[in-house]
mmCIF file with all atom_site columns, C-alpha atoms in Angstrom:
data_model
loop_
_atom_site.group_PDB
_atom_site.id
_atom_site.type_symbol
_atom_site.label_atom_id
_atom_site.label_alt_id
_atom_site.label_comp_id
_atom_site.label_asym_id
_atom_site.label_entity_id
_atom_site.label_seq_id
_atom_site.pdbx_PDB_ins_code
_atom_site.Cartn_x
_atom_site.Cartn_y
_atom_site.Cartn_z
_atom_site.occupancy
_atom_site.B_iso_or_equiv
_atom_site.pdbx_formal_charge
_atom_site.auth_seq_id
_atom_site.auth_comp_id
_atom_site.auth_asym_id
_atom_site.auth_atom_id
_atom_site.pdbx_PDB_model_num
ATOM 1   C CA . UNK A 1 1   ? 71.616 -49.445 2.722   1.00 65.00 ? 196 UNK A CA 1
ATOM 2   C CA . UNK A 1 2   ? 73.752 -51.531 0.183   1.00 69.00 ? 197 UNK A CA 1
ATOM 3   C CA . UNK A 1 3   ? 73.395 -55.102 1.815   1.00 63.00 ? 198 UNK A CA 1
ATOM 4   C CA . UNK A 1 4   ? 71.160 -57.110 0.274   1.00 63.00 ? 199 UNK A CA 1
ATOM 5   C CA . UNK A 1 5   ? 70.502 -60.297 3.161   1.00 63.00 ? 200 UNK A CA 1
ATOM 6   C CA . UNK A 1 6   ? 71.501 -62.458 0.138   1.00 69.00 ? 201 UNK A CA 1
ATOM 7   C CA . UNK A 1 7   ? 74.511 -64.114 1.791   1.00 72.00 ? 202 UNK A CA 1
ATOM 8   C CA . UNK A 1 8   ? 73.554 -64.365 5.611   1.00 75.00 ? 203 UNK A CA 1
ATOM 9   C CA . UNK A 1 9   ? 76.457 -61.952 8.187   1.00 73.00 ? 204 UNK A CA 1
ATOM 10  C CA . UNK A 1 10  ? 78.744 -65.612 9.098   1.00 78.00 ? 205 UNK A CA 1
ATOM 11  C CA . UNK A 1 11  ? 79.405 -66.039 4.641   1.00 81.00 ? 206 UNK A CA 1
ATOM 12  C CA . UNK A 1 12  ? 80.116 -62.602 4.039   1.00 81.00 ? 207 UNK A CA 1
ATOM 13  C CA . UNK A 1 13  ? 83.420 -61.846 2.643   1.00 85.00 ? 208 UNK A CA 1
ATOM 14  C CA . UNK A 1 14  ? 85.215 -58.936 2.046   1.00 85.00 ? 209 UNK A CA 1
ATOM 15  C CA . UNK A 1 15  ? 84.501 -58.886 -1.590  1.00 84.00 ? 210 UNK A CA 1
ATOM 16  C CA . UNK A 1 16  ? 81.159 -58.931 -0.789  1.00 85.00 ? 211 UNK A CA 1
ATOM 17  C CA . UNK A 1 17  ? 81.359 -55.987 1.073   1.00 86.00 ? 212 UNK A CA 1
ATOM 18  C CA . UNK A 1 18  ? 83.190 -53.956 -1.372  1.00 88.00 ? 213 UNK A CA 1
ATOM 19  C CA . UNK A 1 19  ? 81.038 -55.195 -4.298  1.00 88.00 ? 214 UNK A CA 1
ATOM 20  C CA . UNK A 1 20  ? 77.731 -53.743 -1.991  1.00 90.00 ? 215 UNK A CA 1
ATOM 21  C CA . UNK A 1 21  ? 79.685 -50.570 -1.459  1.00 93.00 ? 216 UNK A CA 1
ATOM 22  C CA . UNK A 1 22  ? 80.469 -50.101 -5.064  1.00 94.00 ? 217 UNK A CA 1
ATOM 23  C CA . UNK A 1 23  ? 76.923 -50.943 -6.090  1.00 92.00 ? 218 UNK A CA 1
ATOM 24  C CA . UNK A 1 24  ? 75.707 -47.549 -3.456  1.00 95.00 ? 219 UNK A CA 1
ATOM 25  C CA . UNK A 1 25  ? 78.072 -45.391 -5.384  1.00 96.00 ? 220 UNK A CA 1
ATOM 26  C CA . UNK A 1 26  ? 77.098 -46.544 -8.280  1.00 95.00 ? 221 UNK A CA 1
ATOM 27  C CA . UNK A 1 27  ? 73.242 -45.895 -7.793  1.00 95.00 ? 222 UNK A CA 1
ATOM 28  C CA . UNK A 1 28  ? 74.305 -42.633 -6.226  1.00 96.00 ? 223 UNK A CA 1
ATOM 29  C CA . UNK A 1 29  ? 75.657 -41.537 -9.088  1.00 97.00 ? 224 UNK A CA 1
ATOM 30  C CA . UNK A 1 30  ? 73.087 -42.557 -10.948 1.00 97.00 ? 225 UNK A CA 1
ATOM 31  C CA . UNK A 1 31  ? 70.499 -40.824 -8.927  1.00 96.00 ? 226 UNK A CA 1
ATOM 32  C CA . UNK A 1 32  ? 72.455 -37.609 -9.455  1.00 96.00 ? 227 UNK A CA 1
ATOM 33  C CA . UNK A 1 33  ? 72.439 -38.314 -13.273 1.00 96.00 ? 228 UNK A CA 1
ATOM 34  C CA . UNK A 1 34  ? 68.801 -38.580 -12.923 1.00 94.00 ? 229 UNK A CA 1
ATOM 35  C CA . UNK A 1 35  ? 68.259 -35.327 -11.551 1.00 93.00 ? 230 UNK A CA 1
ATOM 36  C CA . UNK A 1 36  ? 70.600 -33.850 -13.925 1.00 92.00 ? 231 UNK A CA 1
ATOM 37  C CA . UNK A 1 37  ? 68.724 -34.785 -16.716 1.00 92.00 ? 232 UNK A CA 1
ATOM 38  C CA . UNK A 1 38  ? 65.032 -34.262 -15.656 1.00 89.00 ? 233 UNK A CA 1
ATOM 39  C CA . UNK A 1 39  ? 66.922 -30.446 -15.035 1.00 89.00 ? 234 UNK A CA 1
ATOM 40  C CA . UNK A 1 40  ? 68.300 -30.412 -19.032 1.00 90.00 ? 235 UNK A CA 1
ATOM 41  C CA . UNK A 1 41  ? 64.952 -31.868 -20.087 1.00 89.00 ? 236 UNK A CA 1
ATOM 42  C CA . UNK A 1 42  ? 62.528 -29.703 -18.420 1.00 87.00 ? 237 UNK A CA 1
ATOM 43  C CA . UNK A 1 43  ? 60.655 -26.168 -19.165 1.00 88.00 ? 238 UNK A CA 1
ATOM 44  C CA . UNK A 1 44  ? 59.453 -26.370 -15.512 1.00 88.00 ? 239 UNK A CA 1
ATOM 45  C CA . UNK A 1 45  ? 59.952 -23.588 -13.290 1.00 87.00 ? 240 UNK A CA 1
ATOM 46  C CA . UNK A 1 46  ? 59.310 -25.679 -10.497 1.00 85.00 ? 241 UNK A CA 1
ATOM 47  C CA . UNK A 1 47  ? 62.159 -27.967 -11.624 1.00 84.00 ? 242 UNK A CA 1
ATOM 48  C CA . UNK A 1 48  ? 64.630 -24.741 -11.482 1.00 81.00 ? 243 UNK A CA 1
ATOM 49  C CA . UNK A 1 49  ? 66.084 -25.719 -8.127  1.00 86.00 ? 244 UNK A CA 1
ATOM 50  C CA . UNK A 1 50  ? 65.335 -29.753 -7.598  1.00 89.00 ? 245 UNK A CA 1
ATOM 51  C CA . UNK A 1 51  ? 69.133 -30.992 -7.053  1.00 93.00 ? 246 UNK A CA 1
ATOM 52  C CA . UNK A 1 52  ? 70.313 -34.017 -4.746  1.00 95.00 ? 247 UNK A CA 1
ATOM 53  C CA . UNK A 1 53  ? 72.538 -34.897 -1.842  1.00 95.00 ? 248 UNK A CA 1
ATOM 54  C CA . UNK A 1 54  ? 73.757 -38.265 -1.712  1.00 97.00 ? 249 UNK A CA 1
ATOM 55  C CA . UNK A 1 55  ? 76.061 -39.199 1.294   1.00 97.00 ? 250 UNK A CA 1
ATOM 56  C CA . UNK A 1 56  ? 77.231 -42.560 2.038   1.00 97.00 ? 251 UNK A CA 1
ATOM 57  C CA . UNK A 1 57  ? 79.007 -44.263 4.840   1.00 96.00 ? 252 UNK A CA 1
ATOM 58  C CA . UNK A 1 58  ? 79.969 -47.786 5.592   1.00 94.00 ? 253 UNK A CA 1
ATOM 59  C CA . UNK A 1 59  ? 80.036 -49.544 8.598   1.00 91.00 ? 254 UNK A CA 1
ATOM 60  C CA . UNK A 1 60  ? 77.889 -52.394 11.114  1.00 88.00 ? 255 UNK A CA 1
ATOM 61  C CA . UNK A 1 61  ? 74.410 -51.815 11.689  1.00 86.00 ? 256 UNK A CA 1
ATOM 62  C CA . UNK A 1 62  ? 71.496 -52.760 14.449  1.00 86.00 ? 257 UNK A CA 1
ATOM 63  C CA . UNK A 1 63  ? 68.883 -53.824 12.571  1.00 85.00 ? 258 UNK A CA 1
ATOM 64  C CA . UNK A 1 64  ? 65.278 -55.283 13.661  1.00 88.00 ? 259 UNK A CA 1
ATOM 65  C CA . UNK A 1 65  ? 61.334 -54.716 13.750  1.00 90.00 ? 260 UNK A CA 1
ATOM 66  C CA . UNK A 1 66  ? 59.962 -52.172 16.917  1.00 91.00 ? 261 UNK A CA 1
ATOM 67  C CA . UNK A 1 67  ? 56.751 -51.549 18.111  1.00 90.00 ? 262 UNK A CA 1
ATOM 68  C CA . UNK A 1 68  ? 54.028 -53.454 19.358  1.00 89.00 ? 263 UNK A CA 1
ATOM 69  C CA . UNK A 1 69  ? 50.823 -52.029 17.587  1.00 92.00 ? 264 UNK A CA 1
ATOM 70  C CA . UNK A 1 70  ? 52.334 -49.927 14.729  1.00 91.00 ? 265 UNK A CA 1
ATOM 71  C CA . UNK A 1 71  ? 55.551 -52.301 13.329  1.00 92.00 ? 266 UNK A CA 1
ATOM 72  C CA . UNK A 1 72  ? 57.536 -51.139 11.587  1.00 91.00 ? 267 UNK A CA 1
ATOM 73  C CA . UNK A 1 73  ? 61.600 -52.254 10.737  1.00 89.00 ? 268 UNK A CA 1
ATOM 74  C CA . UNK A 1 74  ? 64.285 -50.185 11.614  1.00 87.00 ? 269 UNK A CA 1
ATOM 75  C CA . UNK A 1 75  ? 68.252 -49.652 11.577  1.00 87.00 ? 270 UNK A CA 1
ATOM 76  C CA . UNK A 1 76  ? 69.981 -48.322 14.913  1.00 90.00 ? 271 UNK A CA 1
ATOM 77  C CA . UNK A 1 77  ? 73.761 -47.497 16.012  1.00 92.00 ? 272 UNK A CA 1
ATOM 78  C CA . UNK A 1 78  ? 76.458 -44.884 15.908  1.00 94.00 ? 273 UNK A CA 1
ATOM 79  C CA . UNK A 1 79  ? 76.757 -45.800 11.831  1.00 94.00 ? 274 UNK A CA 1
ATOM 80  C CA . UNK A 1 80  ? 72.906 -44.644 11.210  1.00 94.00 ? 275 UNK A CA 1
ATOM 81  C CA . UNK A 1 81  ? 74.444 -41.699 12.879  1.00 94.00 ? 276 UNK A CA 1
ATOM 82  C CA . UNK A 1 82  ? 77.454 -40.884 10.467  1.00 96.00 ? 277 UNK A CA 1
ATOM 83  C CA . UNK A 1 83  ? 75.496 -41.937 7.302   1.00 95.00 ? 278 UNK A CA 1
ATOM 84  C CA . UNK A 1 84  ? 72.894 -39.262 8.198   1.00 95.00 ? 279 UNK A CA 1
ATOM 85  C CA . UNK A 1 85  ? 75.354 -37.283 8.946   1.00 96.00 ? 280 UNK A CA 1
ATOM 86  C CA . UNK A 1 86  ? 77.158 -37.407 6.028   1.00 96.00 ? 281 UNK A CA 1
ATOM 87  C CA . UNK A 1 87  ? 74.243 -37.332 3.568   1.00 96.00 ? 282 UNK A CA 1
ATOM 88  C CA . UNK A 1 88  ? 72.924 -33.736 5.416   1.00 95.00 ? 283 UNK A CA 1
ATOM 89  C CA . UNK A 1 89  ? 76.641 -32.563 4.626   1.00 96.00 ? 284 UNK A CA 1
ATOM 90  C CA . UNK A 1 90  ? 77.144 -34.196 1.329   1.00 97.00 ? 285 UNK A CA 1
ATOM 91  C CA . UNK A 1 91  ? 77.624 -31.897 -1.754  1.00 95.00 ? 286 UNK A CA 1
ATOM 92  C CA . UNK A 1 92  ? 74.722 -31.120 -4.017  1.00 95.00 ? 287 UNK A CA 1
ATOM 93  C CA . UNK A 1 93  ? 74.901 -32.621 -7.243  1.00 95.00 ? 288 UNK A CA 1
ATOM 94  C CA . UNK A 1 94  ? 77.299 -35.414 -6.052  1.00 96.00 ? 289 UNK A CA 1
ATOM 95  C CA . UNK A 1 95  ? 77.640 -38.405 -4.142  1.00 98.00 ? 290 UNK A CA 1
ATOM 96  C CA . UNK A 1 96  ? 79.708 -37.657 -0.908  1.00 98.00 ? 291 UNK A CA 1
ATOM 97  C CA . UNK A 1 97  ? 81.368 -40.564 0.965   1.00 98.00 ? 292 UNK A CA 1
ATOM 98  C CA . UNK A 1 98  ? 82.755 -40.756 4.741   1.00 97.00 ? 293 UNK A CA 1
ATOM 99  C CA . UNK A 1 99  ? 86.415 -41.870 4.839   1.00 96.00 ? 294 UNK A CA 1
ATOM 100 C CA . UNK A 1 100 ? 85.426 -45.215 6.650   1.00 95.00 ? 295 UNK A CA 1
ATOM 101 C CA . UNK A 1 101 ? 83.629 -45.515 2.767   1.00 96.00 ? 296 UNK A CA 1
ATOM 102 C CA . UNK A 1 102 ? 86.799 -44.397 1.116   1.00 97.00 ? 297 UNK A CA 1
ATOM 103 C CA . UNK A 1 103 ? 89.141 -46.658 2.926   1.00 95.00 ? 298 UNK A CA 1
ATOM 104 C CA . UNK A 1 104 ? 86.706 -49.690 1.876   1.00 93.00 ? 299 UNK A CA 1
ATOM 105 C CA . UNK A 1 105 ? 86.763 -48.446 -1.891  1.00 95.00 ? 300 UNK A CA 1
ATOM 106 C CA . UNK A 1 106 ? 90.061 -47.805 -1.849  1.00 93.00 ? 301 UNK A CA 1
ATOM 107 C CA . UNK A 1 107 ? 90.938 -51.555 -1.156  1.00 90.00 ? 302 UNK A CA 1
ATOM 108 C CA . UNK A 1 108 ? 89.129 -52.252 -4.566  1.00 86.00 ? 303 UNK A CA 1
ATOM 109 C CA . UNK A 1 109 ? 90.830 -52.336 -7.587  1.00 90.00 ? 304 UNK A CA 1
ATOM 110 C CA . UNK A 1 110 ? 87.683 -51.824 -9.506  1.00 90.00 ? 305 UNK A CA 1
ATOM 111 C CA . UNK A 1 111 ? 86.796 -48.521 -7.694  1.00 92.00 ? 306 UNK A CA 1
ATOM 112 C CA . UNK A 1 112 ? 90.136 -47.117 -8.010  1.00 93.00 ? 307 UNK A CA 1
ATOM 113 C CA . UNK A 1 113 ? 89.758 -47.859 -11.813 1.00 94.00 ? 308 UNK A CA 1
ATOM 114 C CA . UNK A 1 114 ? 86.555 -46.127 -11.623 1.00 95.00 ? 309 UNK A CA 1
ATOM 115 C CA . UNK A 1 115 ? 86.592 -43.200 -9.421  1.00 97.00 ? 310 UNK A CA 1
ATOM 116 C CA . UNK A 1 116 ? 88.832 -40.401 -7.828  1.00 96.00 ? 311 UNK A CA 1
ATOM 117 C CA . UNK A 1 117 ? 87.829 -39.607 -4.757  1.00 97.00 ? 312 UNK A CA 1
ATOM 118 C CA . UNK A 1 118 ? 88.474 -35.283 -3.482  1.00 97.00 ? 313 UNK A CA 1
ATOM 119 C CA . UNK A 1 119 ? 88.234 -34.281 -0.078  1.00 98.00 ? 314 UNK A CA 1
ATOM 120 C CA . UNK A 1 120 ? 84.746 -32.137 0.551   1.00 97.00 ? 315 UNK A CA 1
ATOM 121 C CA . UNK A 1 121 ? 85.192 -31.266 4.551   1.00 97.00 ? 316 UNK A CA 1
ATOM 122 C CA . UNK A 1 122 ? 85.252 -32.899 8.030   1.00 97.00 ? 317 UNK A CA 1
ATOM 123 C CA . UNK A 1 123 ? 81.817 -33.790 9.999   1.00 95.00 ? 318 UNK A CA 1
ATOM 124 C CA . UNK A 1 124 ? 81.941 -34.262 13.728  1.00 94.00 ? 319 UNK A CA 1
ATOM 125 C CA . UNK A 1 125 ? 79.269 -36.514 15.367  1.00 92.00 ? 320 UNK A CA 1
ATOM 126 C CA . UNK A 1 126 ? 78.559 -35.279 18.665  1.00 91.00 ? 321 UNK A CA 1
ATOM 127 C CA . UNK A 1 127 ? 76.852 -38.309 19.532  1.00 90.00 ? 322 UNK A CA 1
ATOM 128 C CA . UNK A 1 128 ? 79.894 -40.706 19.498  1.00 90.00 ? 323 UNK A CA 1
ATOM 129 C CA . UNK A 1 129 ? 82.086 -37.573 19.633  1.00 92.00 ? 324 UNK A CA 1
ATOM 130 C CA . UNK A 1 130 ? 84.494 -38.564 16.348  1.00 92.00 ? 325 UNK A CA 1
ATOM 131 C CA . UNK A 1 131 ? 84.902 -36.627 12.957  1.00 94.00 ? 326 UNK A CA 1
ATOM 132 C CA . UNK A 1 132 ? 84.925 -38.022 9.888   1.00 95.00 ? 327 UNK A CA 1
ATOM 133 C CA . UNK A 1 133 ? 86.698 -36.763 6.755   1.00 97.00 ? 328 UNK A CA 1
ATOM 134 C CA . UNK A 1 134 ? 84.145 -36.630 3.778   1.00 98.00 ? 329 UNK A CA 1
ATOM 135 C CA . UNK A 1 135 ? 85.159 -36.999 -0.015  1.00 98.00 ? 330 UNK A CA 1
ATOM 136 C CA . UNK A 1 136 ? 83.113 -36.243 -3.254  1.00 98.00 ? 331 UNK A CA 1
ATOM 137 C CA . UNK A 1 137 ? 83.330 -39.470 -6.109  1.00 97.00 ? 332 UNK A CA 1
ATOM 138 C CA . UNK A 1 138 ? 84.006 -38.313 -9.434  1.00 94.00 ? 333 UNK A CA 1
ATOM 139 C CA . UNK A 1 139 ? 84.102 -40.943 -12.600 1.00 93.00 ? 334 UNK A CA 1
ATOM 140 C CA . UNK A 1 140 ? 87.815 -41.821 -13.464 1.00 92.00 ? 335 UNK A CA 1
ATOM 141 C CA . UNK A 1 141 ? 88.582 -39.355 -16.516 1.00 86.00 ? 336 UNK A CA 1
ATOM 142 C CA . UNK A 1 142 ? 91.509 -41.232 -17.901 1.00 75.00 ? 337 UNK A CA 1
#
């Protein structure tokens, strides 16, 4: 989850959200560096087949404590839905993004600097009964 509650829901601006949706990508990507690396590093057999799935989707959020003897905090809503979604669909190795994600990125000038974005394969959410187009990141070679 990329917001922070550092600028409460009435300030936020959409630079705001697109710098909180470029700082997921970007510690995607690093988590998939991560796991590349303890891989090249590593005699370990049980290392062989570690990889990761990163999958990441944008959108509004229920949020809010539950329970009355065990608390705990929580997010709800047909977004939870798609991000899981997504992330049990996302390509290992590489951070895979929904298209509501790519259309936010794509609005930022930064991103588009940064990344190319190729298309990895629809999901459909039977719960809210919509697909989504999903896209792989890669780092801007040029």
């Amino acid at each position: 989850m990329g917001y922070s509650g550092r600028v409460d829901k009435e300030s936020r601006t959409k630079a705001i959200i697109y710098d909180e949706a470029i700082r997921v990508v970007l510690t995607g990507l690093q988590m998939v560096d991560s796991v590349k690396e303890i891989l090249k590093q590593s005699s370990n057999k049980d290392f062989a087949h570690l990889s990761v799935r990163v999958g990441i989707h944008s959108g509004k959020i229920i949020a809010g404590f539950i329970g009355s003897k065990v608390i705990k905090y929580d997010i709800f809503g047909e977004n939870v839905l798609v991000a899981n979604k997504t992330k049990s669909n996302a390509a290992k190795n590489k951070v895979t993004i929904s298209s509501a994600t790519r259309s936010l990125l794509e609005t930022s000038s930064r991103a588009l600097k940064m990344w190319t974005f190729q298309f990895h394969g629809d999901i459909r959410v039977k719960e809210i009964a919509k697909v989504y187009q999903l896209h792989t990141v890669e780092i801007r070679e040029d």
